[in-house]
Short mmCIF file of N, CA, C and O and ligand atoms in Angstrom, two decimals:
data_model
loop_
_atom_site.label_atom_id
_atom_site.label_comp_id
_atom_site.label_asym_id
_atom_site.label_seq_id
_atom_site.Cartn_x
_atom_site.Cartn_y
_atom_site.Cartn_z
N UNK K 4 121.09 144.61 97.05
CA UNK K 4 120.98 144.21 95.66
C UNK K 4 119.87 145.08 94.92
O UNK K 4 118.85 145.31 95.56
N UNK K 5 120.15 145.51 93.77
CA UNK K 5 119.17 146.29 93.06
C UNK K 5 118.37 145.45 92.14
O UNK K 5 118.74 144.33 91.87
N UNK K 6 117.29 145.97 91.63
CA UNK K 6 116.43 145.31 90.61
C UNK K 6 115.92 144.01 91.04
O UNK K 6 115.63 143.07 90.21
N UNK K 7 115.69 143.83 92.39
CA UNK K 7 115.21 142.47 92.75
C UNK K 7 113.69 142.62 93.15
O UNK K 7 113.21 141.98 94.01
N UNK K 8 112.98 143.45 92.42
CA UNK K 8 111.58 143.55 92.62
C UNK K 8 110.82 142.42 91.96
O UNK K 8 111.45 141.68 91.17
N UNK K 9 109.59 142.23 92.36
CA UNK K 9 108.83 141.08 91.80
C UNK K 9 108.68 141.05 90.30
O UNK K 9 108.84 140.01 89.73
N UNK K 10 108.52 142.20 89.73
CA UNK K 10 108.41 142.26 88.22
C UNK K 10 109.74 141.95 87.58
O UNK K 10 109.73 141.24 86.51
N UNK K 11 110.86 142.38 88.08
CA UNK K 11 112.17 142.03 87.51
C UNK K 11 112.38 140.50 87.66
O UNK K 11 112.96 139.88 86.80
N UNK K 12 111.98 139.97 88.82
CA UNK K 12 112.10 138.55 88.98
C UNK K 12 111.22 137.76 88.01
O UNK K 12 111.67 136.73 87.46
N UNK K 13 110.01 138.21 87.72
CA UNK K 13 109.13 137.56 86.74
C UNK K 13 109.84 137.61 85.35
O UNK K 13 109.88 136.66 84.68
N UNK K 14 110.37 138.74 85.08
CA UNK K 14 111.04 139.02 83.75
C UNK K 14 112.12 137.99 83.59
O UNK K 14 112.36 137.44 82.55
N UNK K 15 112.90 137.77 84.67
CA UNK K 15 114.04 136.79 84.58
C UNK K 15 113.60 135.38 84.78
O UNK K 15 114.46 134.46 84.69
N UNK K 16 112.33 135.11 84.93
CA UNK K 16 111.81 133.75 85.05
C UNK K 16 112.02 133.13 86.46
O UNK K 16 111.92 131.95 86.62
N UNK K 17 112.34 133.99 87.41
CA UNK K 17 112.56 133.46 88.74
C UNK K 17 111.33 133.35 89.56
O UNK K 17 111.25 132.66 90.56
N UNK K 18 110.23 134.05 89.12
CA UNK K 18 108.90 133.83 89.70
C UNK K 18 107.97 133.51 88.59
O UNK K 18 108.01 134.16 87.50
N UNK K 19 107.07 132.52 88.74
CA UNK K 19 106.15 132.17 87.66
C UNK K 19 105.11 133.28 87.45
O UNK K 19 104.79 134.03 88.38
N UNK K 20 104.65 133.36 86.21
CA UNK K 20 103.55 134.29 85.92
C UNK K 20 102.86 133.79 84.67
O UNK K 20 103.35 132.87 83.98
N UNK K 21 101.70 134.37 84.42
CA UNK K 21 101.00 134.08 83.10
C UNK K 21 101.37 135.29 82.24
O UNK K 21 100.88 136.39 82.48
N UNK K 22 102.31 135.07 81.31
CA UNK K 22 102.77 136.10 80.46
C UNK K 22 102.07 136.00 79.08
O UNK K 22 102.10 135.03 78.49
N UNK K 23 101.42 137.15 78.81
CA UNK K 23 100.69 137.20 77.50
C UNK K 23 101.53 137.69 76.33
O UNK K 23 101.29 137.35 75.20
N UNK K 24 102.50 138.49 76.70
CA UNK K 24 103.38 139.16 75.74
C UNK K 24 104.65 139.61 76.24
O UNK K 24 104.67 140.14 77.40
N UNK K 25 105.66 139.50 75.50
CA UNK K 25 106.93 140.19 75.91
C UNK K 25 107.76 140.50 74.72
O UNK K 25 107.78 139.75 73.72
N UNK K 26 108.39 141.68 74.77
CA UNK K 26 109.48 141.98 73.75
C UNK K 26 110.62 142.64 74.53
O UNK K 26 110.58 142.66 75.77
N UNK K 27 111.55 143.27 73.87
CA UNK K 27 112.68 143.92 74.55
C UNK K 27 112.22 145.02 75.45
O UNK K 27 112.89 145.31 76.46
N UNK K 28 111.11 145.69 75.00
CA UNK K 28 110.67 146.95 75.75
C UNK K 28 109.88 146.71 77.00
O UNK K 28 109.96 147.32 78.00
N UNK K 29 109.02 145.66 76.95
CA UNK K 29 108.08 145.40 78.05
C UNK K 29 107.46 144.05 77.96
O UNK K 29 107.59 143.28 76.99
N UNK K 30 106.74 143.75 79.08
CA UNK K 30 106.00 142.49 79.09
C UNK K 30 104.54 142.73 79.55
O UNK K 30 104.31 143.74 80.20
N UNK K 31 103.56 141.90 79.18
CA UNK K 31 102.27 141.95 79.71
C UNK K 31 101.96 140.67 80.47
O UNK K 31 102.03 139.56 79.87
N UNK K 32 101.63 140.84 81.78
CA UNK K 32 101.34 139.59 82.53
C UNK K 32 99.92 139.77 83.16
O UNK K 32 99.33 140.84 83.19
N UNK K 33 99.35 138.57 83.58
CA UNK K 33 98.11 138.61 84.32
C UNK K 33 98.32 139.11 85.71
O UNK K 33 99.28 138.57 86.32
N UNK K 34 97.46 139.97 86.24
CA UNK K 34 97.66 140.36 87.62
C UNK K 34 97.08 139.17 88.49
O UNK K 34 96.11 138.53 88.22
N UNK K 35 97.90 138.85 89.61
CA UNK K 35 97.46 137.72 90.43
C UNK K 35 96.28 138.04 91.31
O UNK K 35 95.66 137.10 91.88
N UNK K 36 95.91 139.25 91.43
CA UNK K 36 94.75 139.66 92.26
C UNK K 36 93.80 140.58 91.40
O UNK K 36 93.75 141.76 91.64
N UNK K 37 93.15 139.96 90.39
CA UNK K 37 92.41 140.72 89.42
C UNK K 37 91.30 141.57 89.97
O UNK K 37 90.53 141.10 90.81
N UNK K 38 91.25 142.85 89.60
CA UNK K 38 90.19 143.80 90.05
C UNK K 38 89.18 143.95 88.96
O UNK K 38 88.25 144.79 89.09
N UNK K 39 89.18 143.21 87.87
CA UNK K 39 88.19 143.24 86.83
C UNK K 39 88.32 141.91 86.07
O UNK K 39 89.20 141.19 86.31
N UNK K 40 87.32 141.62 85.25
CA UNK K 40 87.32 140.36 84.49
C UNK K 40 88.65 140.11 83.85
O UNK K 40 89.19 139.04 83.87
N UNK K 41 89.15 141.16 83.20
CA UNK K 41 90.50 141.14 82.64
C UNK K 41 91.36 142.14 83.35
O UNK K 41 90.96 143.36 83.40
N UNK K 42 92.43 141.70 83.93
CA UNK K 42 93.32 142.64 84.73
C UNK K 42 94.72 142.22 84.32
O UNK K 42 95.20 141.15 84.85
N UNK K 43 95.33 143.02 83.49
CA UNK K 43 96.72 142.73 83.09
C UNK K 43 97.66 143.82 83.59
O UNK K 43 97.21 144.95 83.92
N UNK K 44 98.94 143.55 83.51
CA UNK K 44 99.86 144.61 83.91
C UNK K 44 100.94 144.71 82.83
O UNK K 44 101.51 143.66 82.45
N UNK K 45 101.10 145.83 82.29
CA UNK K 45 102.23 146.14 81.35
C UNK K 45 103.40 146.64 82.08
O UNK K 45 103.28 147.67 82.75
N UNK K 46 104.45 145.92 81.97
CA UNK K 46 105.76 146.28 82.73
C UNK K 46 106.89 146.60 81.89
O UNK K 46 107.43 145.68 81.15
N UNK K 47 107.37 147.81 81.78
CA UNK K 47 108.56 148.17 81.07
C UNK K 47 109.79 147.33 81.60
O UNK K 47 109.84 146.98 82.79
N UNK K 48 110.68 146.96 80.71
CA UNK K 48 111.80 146.12 81.07
C UNK K 48 112.73 146.82 82.10
O UNK K 48 113.18 146.24 83.05
N UNK K 49 112.98 148.09 81.86
CA UNK K 49 113.88 148.82 82.70
C UNK K 49 113.25 149.11 83.99
O UNK K 49 112.09 149.55 84.14
N UNK K 50 114.00 148.88 85.08
CA UNK K 50 113.51 149.08 86.44
C UNK K 50 113.59 150.47 86.87
O UNK K 50 114.68 151.04 86.98
N UNK K 51 112.42 151.15 87.03
CA UNK K 51 112.39 152.55 87.59
C UNK K 51 111.26 152.48 88.60
O UNK K 51 110.12 152.15 88.30
N UNK K 52 111.57 152.81 89.87
CA UNK K 52 110.53 152.74 90.91
C UNK K 52 109.33 153.61 90.71
O UNK K 52 108.19 153.21 90.95
N UNK K 53 109.60 154.87 90.27
CA UNK K 53 108.53 155.87 90.17
C UNK K 53 108.65 156.53 88.82
O UNK K 53 109.69 156.59 88.25
N UNK K 54 107.55 157.19 88.36
CA UNK K 54 107.55 157.83 87.14
C UNK K 54 108.62 158.90 87.04
O UNK K 54 109.34 159.07 86.08
N UNK K 55 108.78 159.67 88.17
CA UNK K 55 109.74 160.79 88.17
C UNK K 55 111.21 160.26 88.18
O UNK K 55 112.17 161.08 88.08
N UNK K 56 111.32 158.95 88.41
CA UNK K 56 112.74 158.43 88.32
C UNK K 56 113.02 157.75 87.01
O UNK K 56 114.06 157.14 86.83
N UNK K 57 112.10 157.84 86.10
CA UNK K 57 112.33 157.28 84.69
C UNK K 57 113.21 158.28 83.94
O UNK K 57 113.12 159.51 84.16
N UNK K 58 113.96 157.76 83.04
CA UNK K 58 114.69 158.63 82.11
C UNK K 58 113.67 159.14 81.07
O UNK K 58 112.49 158.69 81.02
N UNK K 59 114.05 160.13 80.35
CA UNK K 59 113.15 160.69 79.25
C UNK K 59 112.81 159.52 78.29
O UNK K 59 111.69 159.38 77.87
N UNK K 60 113.80 158.73 78.01
CA UNK K 60 113.57 157.59 77.14
C UNK K 60 112.51 156.64 77.73
O UNK K 60 111.68 156.07 76.99
N UNK K 61 112.60 156.41 79.06
CA UNK K 61 111.63 155.56 79.72
C UNK K 61 110.22 156.10 79.61
O UNK K 61 109.31 155.43 79.44
N UNK K 62 110.16 157.42 79.76
CA UNK K 62 108.83 158.07 79.69
C UNK K 62 108.26 157.92 78.32
O UNK K 62 107.04 157.69 78.09
N UNK K 63 109.13 158.13 77.24
CA UNK K 63 108.67 157.95 75.88
C UNK K 63 108.20 156.50 75.71
O UNK K 63 107.20 156.24 75.00
N UNK K 64 108.88 155.53 76.33
CA UNK K 64 108.55 154.18 76.18
C UNK K 64 107.12 153.89 76.72
O UNK K 64 106.41 153.05 76.20
N UNK K 65 106.77 154.59 77.81
CA UNK K 65 105.41 154.41 78.32
C UNK K 65 104.34 154.73 77.26
O UNK K 65 103.34 154.01 77.11
N UNK K 66 104.60 155.78 76.49
CA UNK K 66 103.68 156.15 75.39
C UNK K 66 103.69 155.07 74.31
O UNK K 66 102.64 154.69 73.79
N UNK K 67 104.84 154.54 74.06
CA UNK K 67 105.02 153.45 73.02
C UNK K 67 104.19 152.23 73.48
O UNK K 67 103.51 151.57 72.71
N UNK K 68 104.27 151.96 74.78
CA UNK K 68 103.56 150.74 75.29
C UNK K 68 102.06 151.01 75.19
O UNK K 68 101.36 150.04 74.79
N UNK K 69 101.60 152.21 75.53
CA UNK K 69 100.19 152.43 75.37
C UNK K 69 99.71 152.24 73.94
O UNK K 69 98.62 151.76 73.68
N UNK K 70 100.61 152.68 73.00
CA UNK K 70 100.22 152.55 71.63
C UNK K 70 100.16 151.01 71.27
O UNK K 70 99.28 150.58 70.58
N UNK K 71 101.06 150.31 71.74
CA UNK K 71 101.12 148.82 71.44
C UNK K 71 99.89 148.21 72.00
O UNK K 71 99.29 147.31 71.36
N UNK K 72 99.54 148.60 73.20
CA UNK K 72 98.34 147.94 73.82
C UNK K 72 97.12 148.21 72.93
O UNK K 72 96.28 147.36 72.69
N UNK K 73 97.03 149.43 72.39
CA UNK K 73 95.85 149.76 71.53
C UNK K 73 95.83 148.93 70.28
O UNK K 73 94.80 148.80 69.64
N UNK K 74 96.94 148.32 69.88
CA UNK K 74 96.95 147.46 68.73
C UNK K 74 96.85 146.03 69.05
O UNK K 74 96.92 145.13 68.21
N UNK K 75 96.71 145.75 70.33
CA UNK K 75 96.63 144.30 70.84
C UNK K 75 95.26 144.02 71.49
O UNK K 75 95.11 143.12 72.24
N UNK K 76 94.28 144.96 71.20
CA UNK K 76 93.01 144.77 71.95
C UNK K 76 92.34 143.43 71.75
O UNK K 76 91.78 142.87 72.71
N UNK K 77 92.41 142.88 70.57
CA UNK K 77 91.83 141.59 70.28
C UNK K 77 92.48 140.53 71.10
O UNK K 77 91.79 139.80 71.80
N UNK K 78 93.75 140.33 70.98
CA UNK K 78 94.47 139.27 71.71
C UNK K 78 94.39 139.44 73.25
O UNK K 78 94.49 138.44 73.99
N UNK K 79 94.20 140.67 73.69
CA UNK K 79 94.08 140.88 75.16
C UNK K 79 92.68 140.78 75.67
O UNK K 79 92.43 140.79 76.86
N UNK K 80 91.71 140.72 74.74
CA UNK K 80 90.28 140.57 75.10
C UNK K 80 89.66 141.84 75.55
O UNK K 80 88.77 141.77 76.45
N UNK K 81 90.09 142.99 75.05
CA UNK K 81 89.51 144.28 75.51
C UNK K 81 89.03 145.14 74.38
O UNK K 81 89.14 146.36 74.44
N UNK K 82 88.44 144.50 73.43
CA UNK K 82 88.01 145.22 72.20
C UNK K 82 86.85 146.19 72.53
O UNK K 82 86.66 147.14 71.73
N UNK K 83 86.16 145.97 73.63
CA UNK K 83 85.00 146.89 73.91
C UNK K 83 85.37 148.03 74.79
O UNK K 83 84.50 148.71 75.32
N UNK K 84 86.67 148.24 75.02
CA UNK K 84 87.12 149.36 75.81
C UNK K 84 88.06 148.82 76.96
O UNK K 84 88.00 147.64 77.31
N UNK K 85 88.73 149.70 77.51
CA UNK K 85 89.67 149.30 78.59
C UNK K 85 90.09 150.53 79.38
O UNK K 85 89.96 151.70 78.91
N UNK K 86 90.62 150.33 80.56
CA UNK K 86 91.10 151.39 81.45
C UNK K 86 92.56 151.18 81.68
O UNK K 86 92.95 150.03 82.14
N UNK K 87 93.41 152.21 81.57
CA UNK K 87 94.78 152.11 81.91
C UNK K 87 95.00 152.91 83.23
O UNK K 87 94.59 154.07 83.27
N UNK K 88 95.71 152.34 84.11
CA UNK K 88 95.97 153.03 85.46
C UNK K 88 97.42 152.90 85.86
O UNK K 88 97.99 151.74 85.72
N UNK K 89 98.03 153.94 86.28
CA UNK K 89 99.37 153.84 86.94
C UNK K 89 99.20 154.37 88.36
O UNK K 89 98.76 155.54 88.50
N UNK K 90 99.47 153.55 89.29
CA UNK K 90 99.43 153.92 90.63
C UNK K 90 100.85 154.50 91.03
O UNK K 90 101.84 153.77 90.83
N UNK K 91 100.91 155.73 91.39
CA UNK K 91 102.20 156.35 91.64
C UNK K 91 102.24 156.78 93.13
O UNK K 91 101.51 157.68 93.53
N UNK K 92 103.05 156.10 93.93
CA UNK K 92 103.34 156.50 95.29
C UNK K 92 102.26 155.96 96.26
O UNK K 92 101.32 155.28 95.86
N UNK K 93 102.52 156.32 97.50
CA UNK K 93 101.73 155.76 98.61
C UNK K 93 100.24 156.13 98.51
O UNK K 93 99.41 155.24 98.78
N UNK K 94 99.91 157.38 98.29
CA UNK K 94 98.50 157.73 98.27
C UNK K 94 97.75 156.99 97.24
O UNK K 94 96.49 156.85 97.42
N UNK K 95 98.36 156.68 96.12
CA UNK K 95 97.70 155.86 95.06
C UNK K 95 97.68 154.38 95.35
O UNK K 95 97.01 153.67 94.61
N UNK K 96 98.35 154.00 96.39
CA UNK K 96 98.37 152.58 96.70
C UNK K 96 99.39 151.76 95.95
O UNK K 96 99.19 150.55 95.84
N UNK K 97 100.43 152.34 95.42
CA UNK K 97 101.42 151.62 94.76
C UNK K 97 102.11 150.59 95.65
O UNK K 97 102.62 150.98 96.74
N UNK K 98 102.14 149.34 95.31
CA UNK K 98 102.69 148.32 96.15
C UNK K 98 104.00 147.76 95.49
O UNK K 98 104.79 147.18 96.26
N UNK K 99 104.15 147.83 94.29
CA UNK K 99 105.37 147.35 93.62
C UNK K 99 106.16 148.49 93.08
O UNK K 99 105.67 149.24 92.21
N UNK K 100 107.35 148.72 93.54
CA UNK K 100 108.16 149.84 93.17
C UNK K 100 108.90 149.65 91.84
O UNK K 100 110.15 149.68 91.75
N UNK K 101 108.03 149.42 90.78
CA UNK K 101 108.61 149.32 89.42
C UNK K 101 107.47 149.80 88.57
O UNK K 101 106.39 149.10 88.54
N UNK K 102 107.62 150.95 87.93
CA UNK K 102 106.52 151.57 87.23
C UNK K 102 105.91 150.57 86.25
O UNK K 102 106.54 149.81 85.54
N UNK K 103 104.55 150.53 86.29
CA UNK K 103 103.75 149.52 85.52
C UNK K 103 102.39 150.21 85.22
O UNK K 103 101.91 151.04 85.94
N UNK K 104 101.79 149.68 84.19
CA UNK K 104 100.46 150.15 83.77
C UNK K 104 99.47 149.01 83.95
O UNK K 104 99.62 147.95 83.36
N UNK K 105 98.43 149.26 84.68
CA UNK K 105 97.31 148.31 84.85
C UNK K 105 96.41 148.39 83.61
O UNK K 105 96.18 149.52 83.12
N UNK K 106 96.04 147.32 83.08
CA UNK K 106 95.07 147.26 81.96
C UNK K 106 93.83 146.52 82.55
O UNK K 106 93.87 145.31 82.86
N UNK K 107 92.75 147.26 82.57
CA UNK K 107 91.47 146.66 83.09
C UNK K 107 90.38 146.67 82.04
O UNK K 107 90.28 147.68 81.30
N UNK K 108 89.62 145.54 81.90
CA UNK K 108 88.60 145.51 80.90
C UNK K 108 87.89 144.15 80.95
O UNK K 108 87.88 143.49 81.97
N UNK K 109 87.24 143.78 79.79
CA UNK K 109 86.56 142.60 79.72
C UNK K 109 85.20 142.63 80.21
O UNK K 109 84.41 141.65 80.29
N UNK K 110 84.75 143.77 80.77
CA UNK K 110 83.46 143.99 81.34
C UNK K 110 83.24 145.46 81.52
O UNK K 110 84.18 146.27 81.33
N UNK K 111 82.01 145.86 81.75
CA UNK K 111 81.69 147.21 82.06
C UNK K 111 82.32 147.67 83.42
O UNK K 111 81.98 147.07 84.44
N UNK K 112 83.19 148.62 83.37
CA UNK K 112 83.93 148.97 84.56
C UNK K 112 83.13 150.05 85.40
O UNK K 112 82.43 150.79 84.79
N UNK K 113 83.27 149.99 86.69
CA UNK K 113 82.65 150.94 87.49
C UNK K 113 83.22 152.33 87.27
O UNK K 113 84.46 152.44 87.06
N UNK K 114 82.34 153.34 87.28
CA UNK K 114 82.91 154.69 87.12
C UNK K 114 83.55 155.09 88.43
O UNK K 114 83.27 154.57 89.43
N UNK K 115 84.43 156.03 88.31
CA UNK K 115 85.06 156.58 89.54
C UNK K 115 85.24 158.03 89.46
O UNK K 115 85.03 158.64 88.42
P1 LIG E 217 100.37 148.48 92.29
O1 LIG E 217 99.51 148.34 93.53
O2 LIG E 217 99.84 149.56 91.30
O3 LIG E 217 101.83 148.68 92.63
O4 LIG E 217 100.18 147.17 91.50
C1 LIG E 217 100.90 146.03 91.82
C2 LIG E 217 100.06 144.88 91.25
O5 LIG E 217 100.98 143.72 91.11
C3 LIG E 217 98.89 144.44 92.11
O6 LIG E 217 97.73 144.59 91.43
C4 LIG E 217 99.29 143.01 92.45
O7 LIG E 217 98.16 142.17 92.50
C5 LIG E 217 100.19 142.59 91.25
N1 LIG E 217 101.15 141.52 91.59
C6 LIG E 217 101.97 141.42 92.69
N2 LIG E 217 102.74 140.33 92.63
C7 LIG E 217 102.39 139.72 91.44
C8 LIG E 217 102.78 138.55 90.80
N3 LIG E 217 103.76 137.73 91.30
N4 LIG E 217 102.24 138.23 89.57
C9 LIG E 217 101.32 139.04 89.03
N5 LIG E 217 100.91 140.18 89.62
C10 LIG E 217 101.39 140.49 90.78
ZN1 LIG E 218 111.95 145.92 88.85
#
């Protein structure tokens, strides 16, 4: 069966989540294992396991999502700055094979 990843299941309401926002393009949920005071995940609706497997349209959507996040800083609680991360592949520690953007903030983040 395709598209049975955890994020697609959340999207379909088959797994519970704390959803802060959703539209046709993407959703923003709280990460269940937060690595910062605020740790959210922005997940495009279309299932693509890796960035290189996204269509050009999907890649454009990633930019659109980043723009939308920048206009939602107040409601997301990240007005003082935030960090966006995409883990791509094994070396980066990607655990869910559905491209997503981590949103970290709500406190001074460690440098890396
Ligand atoms: P990554 O390691 O970049 O693939 O990120 C996957 C993220 O999804 C991790 O930070 C997990 O904590 C998070 N995660 C996994 N399952 C769930 C879930 N059911 N609800 C919310 N976040 C989840
Ligand atoms: Zn998926």
